[in-house]
Amino acid sequence: MHLLVVEDDARLSRLLKRLLGQDRHVVETAMTAEEGLEIATSGLELDAVILDVGLPDRSGFEVARTLRKQGSAVPILMLTARDSVNDRVEGLDAGADDYLVKPFAYEELLARLRALGRRPPARKSTALKAGPIELDETTRRVTVLGKPVELSQREFSILECLLRRPGQVLSRDQLLDYAWPYGVALTPNTVEAYIHLLREKLGAEAAAHVETVRGVGYRLREA
Ligand code: CA
């Protein structure tokens, strides 16, 4: 899933990013309500927002209300500090889909996210496409113009990460987090090397869709 974590507790935010990354979720983080709203309304296709109630600038309730007012239907999981009926009611009134009381077990968070993910009709096709490239997340097969391409696990992960966010620039660090979720000590140069291999295996026509954005990272061109 592509997730946004709005949480001002830096330790918890980092922990969630790391754990969710290990479970193959792509995670954006925001430390303030304003930053969270900015990311949530930037055109990203988010599958869920994990939203803390207590934020430094505005409350999570306000963030949820603002998102709903703007017509966003993104599933929102609220993190509340106390298990108070008021908080729960206010959260649900504000447009949250579910809530979790801190401190929570990570497994519980995952279970709630899965439940949220099931709510809207899930995407039927698991194929991600861009130009001649097609990647099936279920069978883990990649084809270019219908012809199968053999990729290593890492190459597959990098391509998958890019295909999930077409048109967006992904930094080398973001790709590292996604393809090497267990925090192996690697440098961004590793990503460069894998992108090189990936392009070679995809062939010139497909490789042209994997664009280098100088000094920033990579972007997948859709058309
Ligand atoms: Ca907080």
PDB file of N, CA, C and O in Angstrom, residues 11 19 27 29 49 81-82 98 114 117 128 194 200:
ATOM      1  N   ARG A  11      10.310   9.508  16.721  1.00  0.00           N
ATOM      2  CA  ARG A  11      10.721   8.112  16.910  1.00  0.00           C
ATOM      3  C   ARG A  11       9.673   7.146  16.382  1.00  0.00           C
ATOM      4  O   ARG A  11       9.977   6.180  15.688  1.00  0.00           O
ATOM      5  N   LEU A  19       9.148  -0.273   9.754  1.00  0.00           N
ATOM      6  CA  LEU A  19       8.387  -1.525   9.826  1.00  0.00           C
ATOM      7  C   LEU A  19       7.484  -1.692   8.612  1.00  0.00           C
ATOM      8  O   LEU A  19       7.424  -2.761   8.005  1.00  0.00           O
ATOM      9  N   VAL A  27       5.966   4.408   2.122  1.00  0.00           N
ATOM     10  CA  VAL A  27       5.521   5.283   3.213  1.00  0.00           C
ATOM     11  C   VAL A  27       6.021   6.716   3.043  1.00  0.00           C
ATOM     12  O   VAL A  27       7.212   6.960   2.907  1.00  0.00           O
ATOM     13  N   THR A  29       6.006  10.432   5.062  1.00  0.00           N
ATOM     14  CA  THR A  29       5.807  10.872   6.439  1.00  0.00           C
ATOM     15  C   THR A  29       5.664  12.388   6.493  1.00  0.00           C
ATOM     16  O   THR A  29       6.247  13.115   5.688  1.00  0.00           O
ATOM     17  N   VAL A  49      -4.221   6.905   5.119  1.00  0.00           N
ATOM     18  CA  VAL A  49      -3.478   7.889   5.913  1.00  0.00           C
ATOM     19  C   VAL A  49      -3.542   7.453   7.370  1.00  0.00           C
ATOM     20  O   VAL A  49      -4.626   7.165   7.891  1.00  0.00           O
ATOM     21  N   ALA A  81      -4.426   9.148  21.642  1.00  0.00           N
ATOM     22  CA  ALA A  81      -3.605   8.881  22.812  1.00  0.00           C
ATOM     23  C   ALA A  81      -4.422   8.202  23.912  1.00  0.00           C
ATOM     24  O   ALA A  81      -3.906   7.420  24.679  1.00  0.00           O
ATOM     25  N   ARG A  82      -5.684   8.508  23.966  1.00  0.00           N
ATOM     26  CA  ARG A  82      -6.507   7.947  25.035  1.00  0.00           C
ATOM     27  C   ARG A  82      -7.674   7.197  24.417  1.00  0.00           C
ATOM     28  O   ARG A  82      -8.158   7.573  23.355  1.00  0.00           O
ATOM     29  N   ASP A  98     -11.343   4.597  10.943  1.00  0.00           N
ATOM     30  CA  ASP A  98     -11.061   3.700  12.054  1.00  0.00           C
ATOM     31  C   ASP A  98     -10.080   4.420  12.970  1.00  0.00           C
ATOM     32  O   ASP A  98      -9.536   5.450  12.596  1.00  0.00           O
ATOM     33  N   ARG A 114      -5.108  -3.493   6.754  1.00  0.00           N
ATOM     34  CA  ARG A 114      -5.652  -4.487   5.812  1.00  0.00           C
ATOM     35  C   ARG A 114      -7.158  -4.328   5.692  1.00  0.00           C
ATOM     36  O   ARG A 114      -7.710  -4.381   4.605  1.00  0.00           O
ATOM     37  N   GLY A 117      -7.940  -1.382   3.637  1.00  0.00           N
ATOM     38  CA  GLY A 117      -7.630  -1.660   2.239  1.00  0.00           C
ATOM     39  C   GLY A 117      -8.718  -2.473   1.567  1.00  0.00           C
ATOM     40  O   GLY A 117      -8.900  -2.389   0.365  1.00  0.00           O
ATOM     41  N   LEU A 128       0.846  -3.727 -13.172  1.00  0.00           N
ATOM     42  CA  LEU A 128       1.240  -2.332 -13.289  1.00  0.00           C
ATOM     43  C   LEU A 128       1.831  -2.157 -14.683  1.00  0.00           C
ATOM     44  O   LEU A 128       2.605  -2.988 -15.130  1.00  0.00           O
ATOM     45  N   TYR A 194      21.918  -0.864  -9.880  1.00  0.00           N
ATOM     46  CA  TYR A 194      20.773  -1.712 -10.192  1.00  0.00           C
ATOM     47  C   TYR A 194      19.912  -1.119 -11.305  1.00  0.00           C
ATOM     48  O   TYR A 194      19.347  -1.836 -12.117  1.00  0.00           O
ATOM     49  N   GLU A 200      19.333  -2.381 -18.832  1.00  0.00           N
ATOM     50  CA  GLU A 200      19.895  -3.322 -19.808  1.00  0.00           C
ATOM     51  C   GLU A 200      18.944  -4.471 -20.061  1.00  0.00           C
ATOM     52  O   GLU A 200      18.730  -4.891 -21.193  1.00  0.00           O
TER      53      GLU A 200
END
